[in-house]
Amino acid sequence: MGIHIAVCIKRTPSSTSVAIDESGQIQTAGLPHGINPFDEYAIEEALRIKEKLEGSKVTIISAGAPESEDVVKAALALGADEGVVVTDPAFDGSDTMVTSLILSKTVEKLGDVKLILFGKQTNDGESGHMTALVGARLGRPSISAVRKVTDIDADSITVQRLMDDGADTLKLNLPAVVGVTKEINEPRLPSLKGKMRAKKAAIPKWGAGDIGVDAAVVGKDASPTGVVKMEPVPARTAGTAITGETPEELAKNLVEKLKETKFI
Amino acid sequence: MAYEGKGVWCVGEVRHGDLSPSLFELITAGRIIADARSETLTAVLIGKGVAAKADEVAARGADKILVLEHDALDQLVDEAHTGALTAAAGTEKPRTLLFSASVYGRSVAPRVAVALGGAVASDASALTVTDGKLTLERSAFGSAVISTVAVNAADGPEVVTTAPMAFERSGTSETKAEVTQAAVDPASWTQNTEFVSFSADESKEIDLGGAEKIVSGGRGLGNADNFSLIRDLAKSLGAAVGASRAVVDSGWIPYKHQVGLTGRQVRPRLYVACGISGQIQHLAGMKSSDVIVAINTDADCPMMKLATYSVKGDLTQIIPAIVSEIDKVRGSSNGS
Ligand SMILES: Cc1cc2nc3c(=O)[nH]c(=O)nc-3n(C[C@H](O)[C@H](O)[C@H](O)COP(=O)(O)OP(=O)(O)OC[C@H]3O[C@@H](n4cnc5c(N)ncnc54)[C@H](O)[C@@H]3O)c2cc1C
Ligand SMILES: Cc1cc2nc3c(=O)[nH]c(=O)nc-3n(C[C@H](O)[C@H](O)[C@H](O)COP(=O)(O)OP(=O)(O)OC[C@H]3O[C@@H](n4cnc5c(N)ncnc54)[C@H](O)[C@@H]3O)c2cc1C
């Protein structure tokens, strides 16, 4: 029996060479954007589950600027069935806590979603909190750092979670929220047919009203945390080139330095 | 309804009987907040058999130790740990909860924040309290930027994870913290997760996250067999083993060793990069290291340009020479 799978993906800059203006705001306008690299693994895993559980459906959710349509289409080209962009000027400046409300309300609106997949983290905000936040918001189990889905049926999913000292295997009753690592699979490339289909697809855009959230509980002012300013990380200055004619001399001079700095 | 919380909780991680030293980093971070607000700092031990760990923690700078002990907390079942912490925090009403930004912290902290209607922020590398208000610094965008984040939790506690190794571990204190137990009742939470099993890594390697020293290898190793050079040097220095994505993708070493944007973010005191060119995605994972040593044939590659100490040469010759030099130095100092 098939299940409805939702995959949350974020449109992020593909490059980290970002500029910061005088007010401490990040300038990403001119940069190329794409699917957050970690989310490609979540899409791929959804497609694999769909292939395994016949009759399943994969819906992509992306919250952000209207341009997020591009990443939703890219996911459709890979084989996702449907997608929605959740966008509203009222969402601007939402922190992770509020973004999790937007995403969980969207999942609820889709209605029959049994599995919600996330990437490990984004390459811009980088909190890696969204999986657990959405799980808690929905009152459902969540699990992050998943490196393998060992079993899935219409009622439960069994996964392996990568820990520092090994791997935990856990079984979650569906609906469940799962965040995957890059180790989980090797994402496919889009097919020509998929690209054609994606190009023609109309992607619905949902605003605050559509997902049933009051504009007063989203956005910058409603967020319990806020970015005050951003500064570029100061570049590291060049250090000391270790001198020596032979490997032995180089090694001796390096080890001397490491002794001075108490590493040896 | 405004939330009137007081005090800082530092939530320790005990896994398979071992207490993670990250708790002592949390205590250092927590003292900044507790001292600025004249509040108490509580180290929280949660799990099964964790009361036995109270001795290790008693004289490390916490005012109190709170023990949440139950068989149901033996393994990391996210809903169980969240449920027990939420119930205890609902009674005790701490203003701040600190977790390490490990898999544990990223799994449990956000759930606790939602359950208590609070705020959540991740990966703090610095904390400041001004006029009672908490702000933190964290890196974003692949470590390209440092952002300052203000935390304004009105309806619940401030829940913050700290970047591993960003704060010094607290030293020993004169006073001993008093230990109290909190009630844990599995009936107080809904659990839709069943713990099935744990499989330990065969290799008892030092974990990258909390490592003081890391030796990493890249494509400059030439082949998978040469990773033995990296392991030799790591062993000699007492370091963990890291890698660039190039060698992980080539299958020379498992993914869990990958450092960088799509791998682990690390912050050791010493990072030795062998045959790693220093592409921006690798640097994103390690450039906050205190001391960086680069070993590379190309003096002009980015890693050599930013290293604290750069060694130009063929790693297949340099690394064995370093290992034998360390042996020599250790031998003579042992003898004297
Ligand atoms: C440079 C920068 C710094 C920021 N710093 C902070 C900060 O310090 N605190 C804060 O609260 N917010 C911050 N934000 C805002 C935050 O990025 C957004 O709220 C974001 O939507 C979710 O947080 P994250 O990027 O940390 O996601 P993560 O939790 O790292 O993402 C995990 C997964 O969640 C899914 N996901 C995340 N965002 C979306 C989305 N919008 N739509 C669909 N799926 C999604 C993806 O599957 C992703 O792989 C920052 C944003 C930027 C660009
Ligand atoms: C979205 C994305 C995410 C990425 N994430 C990561 C990540 O998380 N981590 C990561 O590491 N990379 C990541 N990368 C890949 C990254 O861009 C580089 O390709 C990678 O870091 C290069 O690895 P390397 O330095 O080992 O190899 P190379 O760049 O090939 O460098 C090899 C180095 O070895 C030196 N060398 C050669 N022979 C010798 C010798 N005998 N002795 C000494 N030195 C020698 C060379 O001079 C050279 O500097 C990512 C890329 C993308 C696009």
XYZ file of C-alpha atoms and ligand atoms in Angstrom, chain A residues 7-11 13 26 36 38-39 42 61-64 94-97 99 103 117-131 133 225-227 230, chain B residues 120-122 136 138 140-141 145 147 149, ligand 1:
104
model
C 9.831 16.392 1.334
C 10.770 19.827 2.675
C 13.418 21.564 0.612
C 14.924 25.021 0.819
C 16.166 27.265 -1.969
C 22.617 30.137 -2.557
C 23.584 39.407 3.794
C 20.011 23.068 -0.613
C 21.507 18.184 1.703
C 17.912 18.121 0.499
C 15.857 13.601 1.099
C 7.205 21.697 0.109
C 9.414 24.757 -0.065
C 8.885 27.837 2.091
C 10.569 31.057 1.081
C 10.870 34.083 10.367
C 13.348 32.221 12.549
C 13.582 28.440 12.714
C 10.857 28.211 15.381
C 9.465 28.456 9.999
C 6.039 23.919 7.453
C 11.579 13.966 4.980
C 14.207 16.644 5.624
C 17.864 17.189 4.799
C 20.416 17.244 7.612
C 20.779 21.018 7.526
C 20.805 23.944 5.139
C 23.990 25.469 3.769
C 22.927 28.968 4.848
C 21.108 28.936 8.204
C 22.725 25.600 9.179
C 20.803 24.928 12.384
C 19.796 21.364 11.554
C 16.816 21.876 13.876
C 13.932 21.708 11.430
C 13.359 17.927 11.624
C 10.946 21.239 15.397
C 15.054 34.867 17.959
C 16.424 37.287 15.408
C 19.654 37.897 13.583
C 26.239 39.427 10.243
C 15.625 27.949 20.243
C 18.983 28.920 18.794
C 21.814 26.688 17.613
C 24.855 34.755 20.963
C 27.120 31.616 15.639
C 26.424 30.477 9.174
C 26.882 30.124 5.446
C 29.831 34.679 8.286
C 25.950 36.199 12.935
C 21.452 36.433 17.279
C 22.587 33.206 6.776
C 21.363 32.875 7.536
C 21.438 32.774 8.931
C 20.315 32.471 9.674
N 20.457 32.378 11.001
C 19.384 32.032 11.753
C 19.509 31.911 13.160
O 20.573 32.120 13.729
N 18.420 31.555 13.864
C 17.231 31.295 13.257
O 16.280 30.954 13.963
N 17.059 31.403 11.927
C 18.109 31.779 11.160
N 17.962 31.906 9.809
C 16.642 31.651 9.214
C 16.497 30.171 8.882
O 17.452 29.832 7.927
C 15.147 29.862 8.326
O 14.168 29.979 9.295
C 15.100 28.498 7.642
O 13.945 28.342 6.863
C 15.266 27.257 8.511
O 16.413 27.175 9.284
P 17.770 26.482 8.830
O 18.229 27.175 7.630
O 18.632 26.484 10.035
O 17.312 25.014 8.453
P 17.860 23.601 8.973
O 17.169 23.242 10.212
O 19.353 23.567 8.973
O 17.330 22.715 7.783
C 17.050 21.341 7.895
C 16.139 20.923 6.792
O 14.883 21.561 6.930
C 14.296 21.797 5.652
N 14.051 23.230 5.518
C 14.699 24.256 6.133
N 14.179 25.435 5.751
C 13.168 25.154 4.900
C 12.244 25.950 4.173
N 12.264 27.273 4.276
N 11.336 25.329 3.368
C 11.310 23.987 3.281
N 12.169 23.188 3.941
C 13.085 23.756 4.742
C 15.276 21.232 4.645
O 14.961 19.896 4.398
C 16.587 21.292 5.395
O 17.536 20.370 4.933
C 19.068 32.236 9.027
C 18.994 32.317 7.642
C 20.114 32.636 6.896
C 19.976 32.724 5.411
